[in-house]
């Protein structure tokens, strides 16, 4: 989808929120200021008008490569982020791109969430845990209780204690698993 940001009635971003499936989007716009927001919604490219023909050719080549990798039928297209997608994390003083695979866990913190990275960094983001659960690849991330989503590839053990089950990650963190979620977690961890 080649999409402008400024349109009558709604913006290109508003239109993307209404589409029930994931698209390869290339923004073509006169605004240079919305590029970061475009990549936040996983745009494939961002072209500024007037469009240079060589630059358009690069975008079409990128689109062709992306279609080769994601050649699913429309009804099978998932809205989730793949394990190897880059995620935009907007914060008050910085904008950071991180790879989903580098997320260790996400914890609820009032109206925000804290994103803990494998390298020790932690980001506080104004997104709900429900938002993360809907967007992240469910084959790789699992909600283990009301307050936490974990990266399944970091789970080392599930331990049973008197107070209930806990999971242990590869870094030594121990996190409680709700009774409601233990079965789902065990099923996802079985290879």
PDB file of C-alpha atoms in Angstrom:
ATOM      1  CA  UNK A   1       0.000   0.000   0.000  1.00  0.00           C
ATOM      2  CA  UNK A   2       1.402   3.380  -1.044  1.00  0.00           C
ATOM      3  CA  UNK A   3      -0.109   5.822   1.443  1.00  0.00           C
ATOM      4  CA  UNK A   4      -0.026   9.559   2.077  1.00  0.00           C
ATOM      5  CA  UNK A   5      -0.135  10.898   5.631  1.00  0.00           C
ATOM      6  CA  UNK A   6      -2.318  13.933   4.926  1.00  0.00           C
ATOM      7  CA  UNK A   7      -5.655  12.876   3.433  1.00  0.00           C
ATOM      8  CA  UNK A   8      -9.171  14.335   3.521  1.00  0.00           C
ATOM      9  CA  UNK A   9     -11.152  13.177   6.550  1.00  0.00           C
ATOM     10  CA  UNK A  10      -8.415  11.172   8.236  1.00  0.00           C
ATOM     11  CA  UNK A  11      -4.650  10.726   8.240  1.00  0.00           C
ATOM     12  CA  UNK A  12      -2.807   7.760   6.778  1.00  0.00           C
ATOM     13  CA  UNK A  13      -2.117   6.633  10.342  1.00  0.00           C
ATOM     14  CA  UNK A  14      -5.858   6.703  11.132  1.00  0.00           C
ATOM     15  CA  UNK A  15      -6.533   4.572   8.065  1.00  0.00           C
ATOM     16  CA  UNK A  16      -3.938   1.973   9.102  1.00  0.00           C
ATOM     17  CA  UNK A  17      -5.596   1.639  12.528  1.00  0.00           C
ATOM     18  CA  UNK A  18      -8.851   0.663  10.804  1.00  0.00           C
ATOM     19  CA  UNK A  19      -7.308  -2.041   8.585  1.00  0.00           C
ATOM     20  CA  UNK A  20      -7.861  -5.451  10.266  1.00  0.00           C
ATOM     21  CA  UNK A  21      -4.724  -7.063   8.809  1.00  0.00           C
ATOM     22  CA  UNK A  22      -1.057  -6.251   8.342  1.00  0.00           C
ATOM     23  CA  UNK A  23       0.064  -4.584   5.124  1.00  0.00           C
ATOM     24  CA  UNK A  24       3.372  -3.652   3.581  1.00  0.00           C
ATOM     25  CA  UNK A  25       3.114   0.156   3.655  1.00  0.00           C
ATOM     26  CA  UNK A  26       5.262   2.715   1.880  1.00  0.00           C
ATOM     27  CA  UNK A  27       4.426   6.266   2.906  1.00  0.00           C
ATOM     28  CA  UNK A  28       4.629   8.859   0.119  1.00  0.00           C
ATOM     29  CA  UNK A  29       4.207  12.298   1.631  1.00  0.00           C
ATOM     30  CA  UNK A  30       5.346  15.901   1.580  1.00  0.00           C
ATOM     31  CA  UNK A  31       6.019  15.851   5.339  1.00  0.00           C
ATOM     32  CA  UNK A  32       9.523  15.008   6.507  1.00  0.00           C
ATOM     33  CA  UNK A  33       8.513  15.124  10.179  1.00  0.00           C
ATOM     34  CA  UNK A  34       6.474  11.902  10.457  1.00  0.00           C
ATOM     35  CA  UNK A  35       9.178   9.357   9.523  1.00  0.00           C
ATOM     36  CA  UNK A  36       9.703   8.075  13.078  1.00  0.00           C
ATOM     37  CA  UNK A  37       5.960   7.604  13.545  1.00  0.00           C
ATOM     38  CA  UNK A  38       5.795   5.796  10.180  1.00  0.00           C
ATOM     39  CA  UNK A  39       8.414   3.287  11.277  1.00  0.00           C
ATOM     40  CA  UNK A  40       6.598   2.923  14.605  1.00  0.00           C
ATOM     41  CA  UNK A  41       3.723   1.360  12.637  1.00  0.00           C
ATOM     42  CA  UNK A  42       6.279  -0.832  10.800  1.00  0.00           C
ATOM     43  CA  UNK A  43       6.224   1.027   7.474  1.00  0.00           C
ATOM     44  CA  UNK A  44       8.367  -0.604   4.839  1.00  0.00           C
ATOM     45  CA  UNK A  45       9.664   2.741   3.568  1.00  0.00           C
ATOM     46  CA  UNK A  46       9.111   6.511   3.703  1.00  0.00           C
ATOM     47  CA  UNK A  47       9.318   8.637   0.542  1.00  0.00           C
ATOM     48  CA  UNK A  48       9.207  12.443   0.480  1.00  0.00           C
ATOM     49  CA  UNK A  49       7.517  14.284  -2.411  1.00  0.00           C
ATOM     50  CA  UNK A  50       8.608  15.049  -5.035  1.00  0.00           C
ATOM     51  CA  UNK A  51       9.706  11.417  -5.250  1.00  0.00           C
ATOM     52  CA  UNK A  52      13.059  10.690  -6.850  1.00  0.00           C
ATOM     53  CA  UNK A  53      12.603   7.832  -9.397  1.00  0.00           C
ATOM     54  CA  UNK A  54      15.734   6.020  -8.177  1.00  0.00           C
ATOM     55  CA  UNK A  55      14.505   6.184  -4.592  1.00  0.00           C
ATOM     56  CA  UNK A  56      11.108   4.840  -5.700  1.00  0.00           C
ATOM     57  CA  UNK A  57      12.926   1.976  -7.420  1.00  0.00           C
ATOM     58  CA  UNK A  58      14.675   1.118  -4.137  1.00  0.00           C
ATOM     59  CA  UNK A  59      11.311   1.077  -2.355  1.00  0.00           C
ATOM     60  CA  UNK A  60       9.771  -1.220  -4.952  1.00  0.00           C
ATOM     61  CA  UNK A  61      12.768  -3.551  -4.688  1.00  0.00           C
ATOM     62  CA  UNK A  62      12.343  -3.604  -0.886  1.00  0.00           C
ATOM     63  CA  UNK A  63       8.626  -4.313  -1.362  1.00  0.00           C
ATOM     64  CA  UNK A  64       9.374  -7.206  -3.737  1.00  0.00           C
ATOM     65  CA  UNK A  65      11.784  -8.730  -1.213  1.00  0.00           C
ATOM     66  CA  UNK A  66       9.247  -8.337   1.605  1.00  0.00           C
ATOM     67  CA  UNK A  67       6.494  -9.961  -0.483  1.00  0.00           C
ATOM     68  CA  UNK A  68       8.760 -12.919  -1.177  1.00  0.00           C
ATOM     69  CA  UNK A  69       9.301 -13.447   2.543  1.00  0.00           C
ATOM     70  CA  UNK A  70       5.656 -12.821   3.555  1.00  0.00           C
ATOM     71  CA  UNK A  71       3.696 -14.417   0.728  1.00  0.00           C
ATOM     72  CA  UNK A  72       0.660 -15.500   2.797  1.00  0.00           C
ATOM     73  CA  UNK A  73      -2.951 -15.249   1.672  1.00  0.00           C
ATOM     74  CA  UNK A  74      -4.772 -12.191   3.086  1.00  0.00           C
ATOM     75  CA  UNK A  75      -6.900 -14.150   5.558  1.00  0.00           C
ATOM     76  CA  UNK A  76      -3.775 -15.759   7.007  1.00  0.00           C
ATOM     77  CA  UNK A  77      -1.847 -12.531   7.559  1.00  0.00           C
ATOM     78  CA  UNK A  78      -1.157 -11.983  11.254  1.00  0.00           C
ATOM     79  CA  UNK A  79      -1.215  -8.603  12.875  1.00  0.00           C
ATOM     80  CA  UNK A  80       1.482  -9.597  15.348  1.00  0.00           C
ATOM     81  CA  UNK A  81       5.112  -8.633  15.188  1.00  0.00           C
ATOM     82  CA  UNK A  82       7.525 -11.355  14.237  1.00  0.00           C
ATOM     83  CA  UNK A  83      10.259 -12.369  16.643  1.00  0.00           C
ATOM     84  CA  UNK A  84      12.836 -10.617  14.461  1.00  0.00           C
ATOM     85  CA  UNK A  85      10.933  -7.374  13.808  1.00  0.00           C
ATOM     86  CA  UNK A  86      12.220  -4.078  15.131  1.00  0.00           C
ATOM     87  CA  UNK A  87       9.932  -2.315  17.592  1.00  0.00           C
ATOM     88  CA  UNK A  88       9.772   1.425  18.091  1.00  0.00           C
ATOM     89  CA  UNK A  89       9.732   2.493  21.748  1.00  0.00           C
ATOM     90  CA  UNK A  90       8.721   6.155  22.148  1.00  0.00           C
ATOM     91  CA  UNK A  91       9.865   7.790  25.367  1.00  0.00           C
ATOM     92  CA  UNK A  92       9.876  11.336  26.684  1.00  0.00           C
ATOM     93  CA  UNK A  93      13.497  12.127  25.809  1.00  0.00           C
ATOM     94  CA  UNK A  94      14.411   9.531  23.204  1.00  0.00           C
ATOM     95  CA  UNK A  95      13.063   7.179  20.588  1.00  0.00           C
ATOM     96  CA  UNK A  96      14.582   3.713  20.588  1.00  0.00           C
ATOM     97  CA  UNK A  97      14.317   0.815  18.161  1.00  0.00           C
ATOM     98  CA  UNK A  98      14.766  -2.653  19.661  1.00  0.00           C
ATOM     99  CA  UNK A  99      14.444  -6.134  18.212  1.00  0.00           C
ATOM    100  CA  UNK A 100      11.563  -8.173  19.636  1.00  0.00           C
ATOM    101  CA  UNK A 101      13.969 -11.103  20.105  1.00  0.00           C
ATOM    102  CA  UNK A 102      15.998  -8.997  22.561  1.00  0.00           C
ATOM    103  CA  UNK A 103      13.043  -8.437  24.910  1.00  0.00           C
ATOM    104  CA  UNK A 104      13.358 -10.515  28.072  1.00  0.00           C
ATOM    105  CA  UNK A 105       9.998  -9.618  29.640  1.00  0.00           C
ATOM    106  CA  UNK A 106       7.386  -6.870  29.824  1.00  0.00           C
ATOM    107  CA  UNK A 107       5.862  -5.887  33.154  1.00  0.00           C
ATOM    108  CA  UNK A 108       2.788  -3.816  33.892  1.00  0.00           C
ATOM    109  CA  UNK A 109       3.489  -0.601  35.820  1.00  0.00           C
ATOM    110  CA  UNK A 110       0.287   1.370  36.516  1.00  0.00           C
ATOM    111  CA  UNK A 111      -0.755   2.850  33.120  1.00  0.00           C
ATOM    112  CA  UNK A 112       2.609   1.991  31.571  1.00  0.00           C
ATOM    113  CA  UNK A 113       4.741  -1.048  30.927  1.00  0.00           C
ATOM    114  CA  UNK A 114       8.403  -1.681  31.585  1.00  0.00           C
ATOM    115  CA  UNK A 115      10.288  -3.449  28.809  1.00  0.00           C
ATOM    116  CA  UNK A 116      13.300  -5.385  30.130  1.00  0.00           C
ATOM    117  CA  UNK A 117      15.980  -6.163  27.573  1.00  0.00           C
ATOM    118  CA  UNK A 118      18.496  -9.026  27.543  1.00  0.00           C
ATOM    119  CA  UNK A 119      21.350  -6.508  27.676  1.00  0.00           C
ATOM    120  CA  UNK A 120      20.086  -5.121  31.010  1.00  0.00           C
ATOM    121  CA  UNK A 121      18.362  -1.996  29.703  1.00  0.00           C
ATOM    122  CA  UNK A 122      14.837  -1.189  30.867  1.00  0.00           C
ATOM    123  CA  UNK A 123      12.400   1.158  29.114  1.00  0.00           C
ATOM    124  CA  UNK A 124       9.157   2.523  30.541  1.00  0.00           C
ATOM    125  CA  UNK A 125       6.580   2.869  27.760  1.00  0.00           C
ATOM    126  CA  UNK A 126       3.043   4.236  27.724  1.00  0.00           C
ATOM    127  CA  UNK A 127       1.453   1.065  26.320  1.00  0.00           C
ATOM    128  CA  UNK A 128      -0.760  -1.445  28.063  1.00  0.00           C
ATOM    129  CA  UNK A 129       0.105  -5.087  28.596  1.00  0.00           C
ATOM    130  CA  UNK A 130      -2.944  -5.946  26.469  1.00  0.00           C
ATOM    131  CA  UNK A 131      -1.439  -3.924  23.614  1.00  0.00           C
ATOM    132  CA  UNK A 132       1.816  -5.875  23.852  1.00  0.00           C
ATOM    133  CA  UNK A 133       0.007  -9.214  24.087  1.00  0.00           C
ATOM    134  CA  UNK A 134      -1.941  -8.459  20.901  1.00  0.00           C
ATOM    135  CA  UNK A 135       1.103  -7.270  18.941  1.00  0.00           C
ATOM    136  CA  UNK A 136       3.885  -9.697  19.933  1.00  0.00           C
ATOM    137  CA  UNK A 137       4.347 -13.077  18.264  1.00  0.00           C
ATOM    138  CA  UNK A 138       2.338 -15.519  20.409  1.00  0.00           C
ATOM    139  CA  UNK A 139       4.695 -18.365  19.444  1.00  0.00           C
ATOM    140  CA  UNK A 140       7.539 -16.532  21.187  1.00  0.00           C
ATOM    141  CA  UNK A 141       5.899 -14.460  23.937  1.00  0.00           C
ATOM    142  CA  UNK A 142       3.413 -15.551  26.594  1.00  0.00           C
ATOM    143  CA  UNK A 143       1.494 -13.769  29.312  1.00  0.00           C
ATOM    144  CA  UNK A 144       2.177 -15.647  32.557  1.00  0.00           C
ATOM    145  CA  UNK A 145       0.065 -13.561  34.935  1.00  0.00           C
ATOM    146  CA  UNK A 146      -1.914 -10.314  35.057  1.00  0.00           C
ATOM    147  CA  UNK A 147       1.257  -8.247  35.206  1.00  0.00           C
ATOM    148  CA  UNK A 148       3.831  -9.923  32.962  1.00  0.00           C
ATOM    149  CA  UNK A 149       4.630 -11.199  29.480  1.00  0.00           C
ATOM    150  CA  UNK A 150       7.807 -13.248  29.037  1.00  0.00           C
ATOM    151  CA  UNK A 151       9.965 -14.245  26.103  1.00  0.00           C
ATOM    152  CA  UNK A 152       9.487 -18.027  25.872  1.00  0.00           C
ATOM    153  CA  UNK A 153      12.970 -18.467  24.424  1.00  0.00           C
ATOM    154  CA  UNK A 154      14.450 -17.308  27.744  1.00  0.00           C
ATOM    155  CA  UNK A 155      12.546 -19.750  29.974  1.00  0.00           C
ATOM    156  CA  UNK A 156      14.944 -22.207  31.575  1.00  0.00           C
ATOM    157  CA  UNK A 157      12.636 -24.083  33.989  1.00  0.00           C
ATOM    158  CA  UNK A 158       9.156 -24.234  35.450  1.00  0.00           C
ATOM    159  CA  UNK A 159       9.276 -24.998  39.160  1.00  0.00           C
ATOM    160  CA  UNK A 160       6.437 -26.065  41.449  1.00  0.00           C
ATOM    161  CA  UNK A 161       6.351 -24.449  44.887  1.00  0.00           C
ATOM    162  CA  UNK A 162       3.833 -24.577  47.726  1.00  0.00           C
ATOM    163  CA  UNK A 163       2.601 -21.144  46.713  1.00  0.00           C
ATOM    164  CA  UNK A 164       2.231 -22.174  43.038  1.00  0.00           C
ATOM    165  CA  UNK A 165       4.289 -22.508  39.884  1.00  0.00           C
ATOM    166  CA  UNK A 166       7.096 -20.159  38.921  1.00  0.00           C
ATOM    167  CA  UNK A 167       9.256 -19.954  35.833  1.00  0.00           C
ATOM    168  CA  UNK A 168      12.965 -19.377  35.899  1.00  0.00           C
ATOM    169  CA  UNK A 169      14.631 -17.536  33.035  1.00  0.00           C
ATOM    170  CA  UNK A 170      18.157 -18.014  31.730  1.00  0.00           C
ATOM    171  CA  UNK A 171      19.314 -14.969  33.699  1.00  0.00           C
ATOM    172  CA  UNK A 172      18.144 -16.342  37.050  1.00  0.00           C
ATOM    173  CA  UNK A 173      14.932 -14.331  37.394  1.00  0.00           C
ATOM    174  CA  UNK A 174      12.010 -16.117  39.020  1.00  0.00           C
ATOM    175  CA  UNK A 175       8.458 -15.088  38.121  1.00  0.00           C
ATOM    176  CA  UNK A 176       5.084 -16.385  39.382  1.00  0.00           C
ATOM    177  CA  UNK A 177       2.750 -18.069  36.903  1.00  0.00           C
ATOM    178  CA  UNK A 178      -0.980 -17.770  37.494  1.00  0.00           C
ATOM    179  CA  UNK A 179      -2.902 -21.046  37.759  1.00  0.00           C
ATOM    180  CA  UNK A 180      -4.975 -19.992  34.787  1.00  0.00           C
ATOM    181  CA  UNK A 181      -1.914 -19.587  32.550  1.00  0.00           C
ATOM    182  CA  UNK A 182       0.280 -22.527  33.606  1.00  0.00           C
ATOM    183  CA  UNK A 183      -1.282 -24.990  31.142  1.00  0.00           C
ATOM    184  CA  UNK A 184      -0.886 -22.614  28.185  1.00  0.00           C
ATOM    185  CA  UNK A 185       2.714 -21.905  29.141  1.00  0.00           C
ATOM    186  CA  UNK A 186       3.576 -25.599  29.406  1.00  0.00           C
ATOM    187  CA  UNK A 187       1.942 -26.317  26.033  1.00  0.00           C
ATOM    188  CA  UNK A 188       3.909 -23.554  24.330  1.00  0.00           C
ATOM    189  CA  UNK A 189       7.199 -24.729  25.808  1.00  0.00           C
ATOM    190  CA  UNK A 190       6.775 -28.337  24.582  1.00  0.00           C
ATOM    191  CA  UNK A 191       8.747 -28.824  21.375  1.00  0.00           C
TER     192      UNK A 191
END
